[in-house]
Structure formats: C-alpha cells, structure tokens
Amino acid sequence: MGRFIRMAANYRLTPNAALPLHLPAASLPTAAAFRKLPRAMAVYTAFGNRLTHTGTRLGLQAANGSYRIGTQSFHVVPHGDLPHGHRYAGGYKEADPAIRQGNDLFPAFSAFLHETLLFGWCRQAGARQRIAVDYVPVGDADRSRRLGPLKTEHIDEDTAIAVDSCIGGGDLTAAADGRQNRLVIVSGFRPGETAAAHVWLRPNIMTELYTTETPVGGRSQPLDDLPKSMPAFRRLLRRFGGLEDDLIDNLSHGRVRLDG
C-alpha cells in the first residue's frame, strides 16, 4: 500500500498533498475489525479516510453486501466463484482478493485501487493529468504484434506497476472472461518521484501515455518537455523490442498531445 499512498499524494489526495501520511490513533481499525476484512482492504481502512477527491472522503464502507469508496461501489469475488481456468484464478490471493465492479473484474483489490485512482480520482485541483502520446498502429500488423508482450507479460515491480482488469469480465457465468485492459505505471510510486506517469494499453488497438508532469517548454522536441516522465517511459518501452522507437522516437502511427 505504500506505493499506492505515494501515487495518491502525487494526485493530491493526501492532506496538503504531503507525505508522510499521519494517522490519528482513532482512525486505526480495531483488531476485530481488521480480522473481518481481507488484509489489503483492512490496511486501506487505516488511511482511506485521510484521502479526499474533490471534497469526497475515500474511506472504505460496507454497503448492503458490497463495499463503497467514495462514489465507487464494488464486490469481493471469492476464489471459488471464479470459473475453472479463469485467468485470475491461478494467482488469486485471499489477502488481496479479486474485485468485481459493475461488469468489470480486477485480479486484486490493489489493482482496483490503482485503476480507480488513474481513471476516477485524477481530477483533483493541482494534479492535472494529460495525454502525452496517442498511438494507433492501424494497418500495421508488425507494430500491433510488438505491443502484445507489453499487454500480457509479467513486469517486474522494480520496473513498473502492471494493473490488469477484464472489461466485461464481471459476468462470471459468461463463456469469455472479458477483454484485457492494462495500465502500466512507470512513475509516481517511488520515494521522491513527483510526477505520476503511466501507459494505458486499451482493449482495442490504441495505446496512450499519460503524465501529471507540466511540460517545461522551450525544447526542440515536444516530448523532451517532460524530463521526469519520458525517461521512465523509455526505461519500460526499451525492455519490449521496438516499442521505444514506435511510441516515442518514430511516432508515425500516433500524435503528441501535450495540450490535453
């Protein structure tokens, strides 16, 4: 949860957008309450009420058999409810269980938190999130194929945080388990990082690079205006042959968008 707290601070969810996050003794769950929840959710209850997004506190609340954080409602999916052979069954952790929100499925509560932060809790004043690059390799099968490993392969946690989900995978009785969605967080979760940046590998062919960094301006190449984010993007992409060239250096199938 330490990495999530650092991300939350970069998105201005912590008091005064500052760390460390001070927790009053009264905010800590009792031992009995801690035992009633999966460990990751219990840990979140210790600090969730200290986070706010546009005036709404982000504490964890039970709600008629489900749970709610702010305006986001969700259900815990027990391991036994996942169909045999489901992509999330093999690595299931009771301490960090699968989550269903609407018709979407997450392999873990921690994955749900990170995706909700990047898609839902990203509008706090002072934490503007912008698209650095749109990449759509339509009609180029080779470039599309090169994206495959980044969408599916394991990524070492020292390199980035891979956040997976199944779009349309919340219907556990369906024959298919949904379209795979992946976010890869490359910056903002390590001590001292002040810009959060991630790659969004959409279920369709589009890939986008996002950052909270404000462009410094004045560089000859627009992406050089992001001196904190671009090195982090490059470190990830060069591990997957050709992607650094495709998405940054030779962007023939996309566009730079530092104004959005």
XYZ file of C-alpha atoms in Angstrom:
260
model
C 0.000 0.000 0.000
C 2.996 2.298 0.333
C 3.238 2.630 -3.448
C -0.459 3.492 -3.699
C -0.095 6.161 -0.998
C 2.761 7.778 -2.930
C 0.597 7.759 -6.068
C -2.294 9.253 -4.089
C -0.018 12.064 -2.906
C 1.015 12.823 -6.500
C -2.674 13.064 -7.406
C -3.215 15.437 -4.445
C -5.480 13.075 -2.496
C -3.492 13.309 0.754
C -3.842 16.271 3.164
C -1.906 19.197 1.669
C -0.645 16.728 -0.979
C 2.049 15.810 1.524
C 3.839 12.771 2.899
C 4.288 11.118 5.315
C 0.607 10.454 5.914
C -0.082 10.949 9.627
C -2.742 8.607 11.019
C -4.564 9.535 14.225
C -4.891 6.601 16.608
C -8.671 6.892 16.393
C -8.546 6.176 12.651
C -6.892 2.786 13.053
C -9.182 -0.276 12.828
C -9.609 -2.461 15.860
C -8.081 -5.926 15.826
C -11.565 -7.425 15.469
C -12.412 -5.179 12.512
C -9.043 -5.932 10.914
C -9.716 -9.674 11.033
C -13.094 -9.308 9.305
C -11.585 -7.988 6.073
C -9.015 -9.290 3.600
C -5.648 -7.890 4.644
C -5.270 -5.390 1.788
C -8.717 -3.945 2.464
C -8.078 -3.839 6.210
C -4.845 -1.919 5.667
C -6.691 0.536 3.419
C -9.226 1.246 6.193
C -6.351 2.591 8.315
C -5.708 5.514 5.957
C -8.594 5.718 3.467
C -10.480 8.356 5.459
C -7.430 10.615 5.198
C -7.777 10.725 1.397
C -10.184 13.050 -0.402
C -11.073 13.642 -4.030
C -12.938 16.840 -4.986
C -14.287 17.072 -1.439
C -15.339 13.419 -1.077
C -13.622 11.280 1.552
C -12.321 7.966 0.271
C -12.826 5.768 3.305
C -13.937 2.156 2.843
C -17.558 1.491 3.803
C -19.683 -1.643 3.817
C -22.894 -1.178 1.811
C -25.596 -3.875 1.648
C -23.353 -6.841 0.955
C -20.920 -4.824 -1.122
C -18.368 -2.104 -0.385
C -18.013 1.515 -1.348
C -15.135 4.000 -1.549
C -16.365 7.490 -2.319
C -18.802 7.010 -5.204
C -17.263 3.687 -6.310
C -19.178 0.538 -5.311
C -17.707 -2.948 -5.698
C -17.925 -6.593 -4.579
C -15.299 -9.034 -3.362
C -15.153 -12.152 -5.575
C -14.277 -15.301 -3.592
C -11.809 -17.657 -5.235
C -14.472 -20.332 -5.551
C -16.664 -18.044 -7.662
C -14.087 -17.819 -10.453
C -14.685 -20.389 -13.209
C -12.144 -23.174 -13.562
C -9.236 -21.979 -15.679
C -10.077 -18.285 -15.320
C -7.035 -16.068 -15.903
C -7.307 -14.650 -12.369
C -7.811 -17.950 -10.556
C -4.212 -19.169 -10.573
C -2.679 -16.172 -8.826
C -5.606 -15.463 -6.504
C -4.648 -14.124 -3.055
C -7.069 -14.270 -0.150
C -5.261 -11.277 1.376
C -5.784 -9.199 -1.797
C -8.876 -10.712 -3.421
C -10.432 -10.270 -6.851
C -12.917 -7.413 -7.176
C -15.987 -7.000 -9.383
C -17.259 -3.527 -10.175
C -20.283 -3.495 -12.421
C -19.363 -5.682 -15.370
C -15.605 -5.331 -14.894
C -13.300 -7.662 -12.994
C -9.991 -6.958 -11.265
C -7.500 -9.617 -10.123
C -6.956 -7.870 -6.773
C -8.214 -5.064 -4.555
C -4.883 -3.288 -5.038
C -5.396 -3.359 -8.830
C -8.884 -1.909 -8.375
C -7.457 0.922 -6.237
C -4.776 1.869 -8.749
C -7.115 1.810 -11.758
C -9.747 3.822 -9.897
C -7.080 6.362 -8.966
C -5.949 6.766 -12.583
C -9.441 6.855 -14.108
C -11.671 8.226 -11.338
C -9.609 10.078 -8.728
C -7.445 12.044 -11.154
C -9.303 15.370 -11.221
C -8.079 16.997 -8.036
C -7.011 20.630 -8.344
C -3.277 20.829 -8.984
C -2.997 17.292 -10.340
C -3.926 17.725 -13.982
C -3.404 14.539 -15.960
C -2.579 14.957 -19.639
C -2.117 12.625 -22.600
C 1.457 12.783 -23.839
C 1.049 10.390 -26.793
C -1.771 8.690 -28.724
C -0.586 5.616 -30.612
C -2.854 3.750 -33.061
C -0.936 1.384 -35.396
C -3.919 0.746 -37.685
C -2.971 -1.384 -40.681
C 0.487 -2.254 -39.328
C 0.376 -5.858 -38.131
C 4.029 -5.905 -37.107
C 3.709 -2.883 -34.819
C 0.491 -4.283 -33.345
C 2.224 -7.598 -32.677
C 5.069 -5.863 -30.830
C 2.566 -4.440 -28.354
C 1.488 -7.966 -27.366
C 4.173 -8.732 -24.745
C 3.661 -5.382 -23.010
C -0.038 -6.212 -22.721
C 0.406 -9.704 -21.313
C 3.865 -10.429 -19.903
C 4.899 -10.154 -16.266
C 6.539 -6.829 -15.428
C 8.968 -6.683 -12.525
C 7.685 -4.472 -9.704
C 11.008 -2.634 -9.570
C 10.368 -1.514 -13.155
C 6.682 -0.596 -13.066
C 3.287 -1.471 -11.612
C 1.152 -3.517 -14.018
C -2.560 -3.031 -13.319
C -4.771 -5.544 -15.126
C -8.538 -5.780 -15.462
C -11.144 -7.546 -17.595
C -13.549 -5.208 -19.341
C -16.837 -7.085 -19.409
C -15.370 -9.830 -17.229
C -17.705 -9.224 -14.302
C -20.224 -11.744 -15.651
C -18.538 -14.840 -14.246
C -21.012 -17.159 -15.974
C -20.084 -15.923 -19.443
C -18.099 -18.187 -21.704
C -15.483 -15.498 -22.276
C -13.841 -13.679 -19.389
C -13.707 -10.245 -20.962
C -11.269 -8.100 -22.895
C -7.958 -7.500 -21.201
C -7.159 -3.939 -20.135
C -3.730 -2.997 -18.765
C -2.257 0.105 -17.185
C 1.491 0.195 -16.603
C 2.545 2.788 -14.035
C 6.125 3.886 -14.646
C 6.500 6.842 -12.281
C 4.959 8.370 -9.170
C 5.117 5.379 -6.822
C 8.763 5.506 -5.739
C 10.084 7.731 -2.928
C 10.905 11.193 -4.235
C 9.017 10.924 -7.556
C 6.834 13.998 -8.040
C 5.249 13.180 -11.415
C 2.933 10.227 -11.968
C 3.069 8.623 -15.418
C 1.500 5.538 -16.947
C 0.873 3.689 -20.198
C -2.720 2.721 -20.979
C -2.948 -0.344 -23.223
C -6.598 -0.273 -24.198
C -8.524 -3.445 -25.067
C -8.650 -2.174 -28.656
C -5.571 -1.223 -30.639
C -4.985 2.232 -29.103
C -2.181 2.883 -26.610
C -1.805 6.146 -24.684
C 0.925 7.660 -22.499
C -0.311 9.802 -19.594
C 1.514 12.043 -17.138
C 0.782 14.596 -14.426
C 4.001 16.429 -15.287
C 3.656 20.004 -16.549
C 5.720 20.483 -19.739
C 8.672 22.783 -19.131
C 8.550 24.263 -22.659
C 11.310 25.528 -24.881
C 12.703 22.177 -26.047
C 13.168 21.415 -29.740
C 11.214 18.153 -29.436
C 7.857 18.364 -27.589
C 8.344 15.143 -25.601
C 11.653 16.489 -24.273
C 9.490 18.975 -22.354
C 8.748 16.092 -19.928
C 12.158 15.485 -18.294
C 10.690 13.457 -15.418
C 8.214 11.293 -17.322
C 9.994 10.484 -20.572
C 12.982 8.667 -19.007
C 10.519 6.473 -17.097
C 8.530 5.717 -20.263
C 11.735 4.899 -22.116
C 13.016 2.537 -19.400
C 9.841 0.485 -19.733
C 9.455 0.559 -23.514
C 13.042 -0.346 -24.367
C 12.527 -3.635 -22.494
C 9.986 -4.595 -25.166
C 11.805 -4.609 -28.516
C 10.893 -1.768 -30.810
C 8.358 -0.005 -28.599
C 10.589 2.906 -27.609
C 11.032 3.649 -31.293
C 7.359 3.049 -32.144
C 5.812 5.166 -29.383
C 8.400 7.918 -28.890
C 11.256 8.264 -31.378
C 9.478 7.391 -34.633
C 5.839 8.132 -33.901
C 4.458 7.543 -37.400
C 1.220 5.960 -36.159
C 0.238 8.455 -33.484
C 0.490 12.027 -32.275
C 1.988 14.021 -29.432
C -0.714 15.648 -27.281
C 0.738 17.784 -24.510
C -2.193 20.205 -24.578
C -4.847 17.725 -23.390
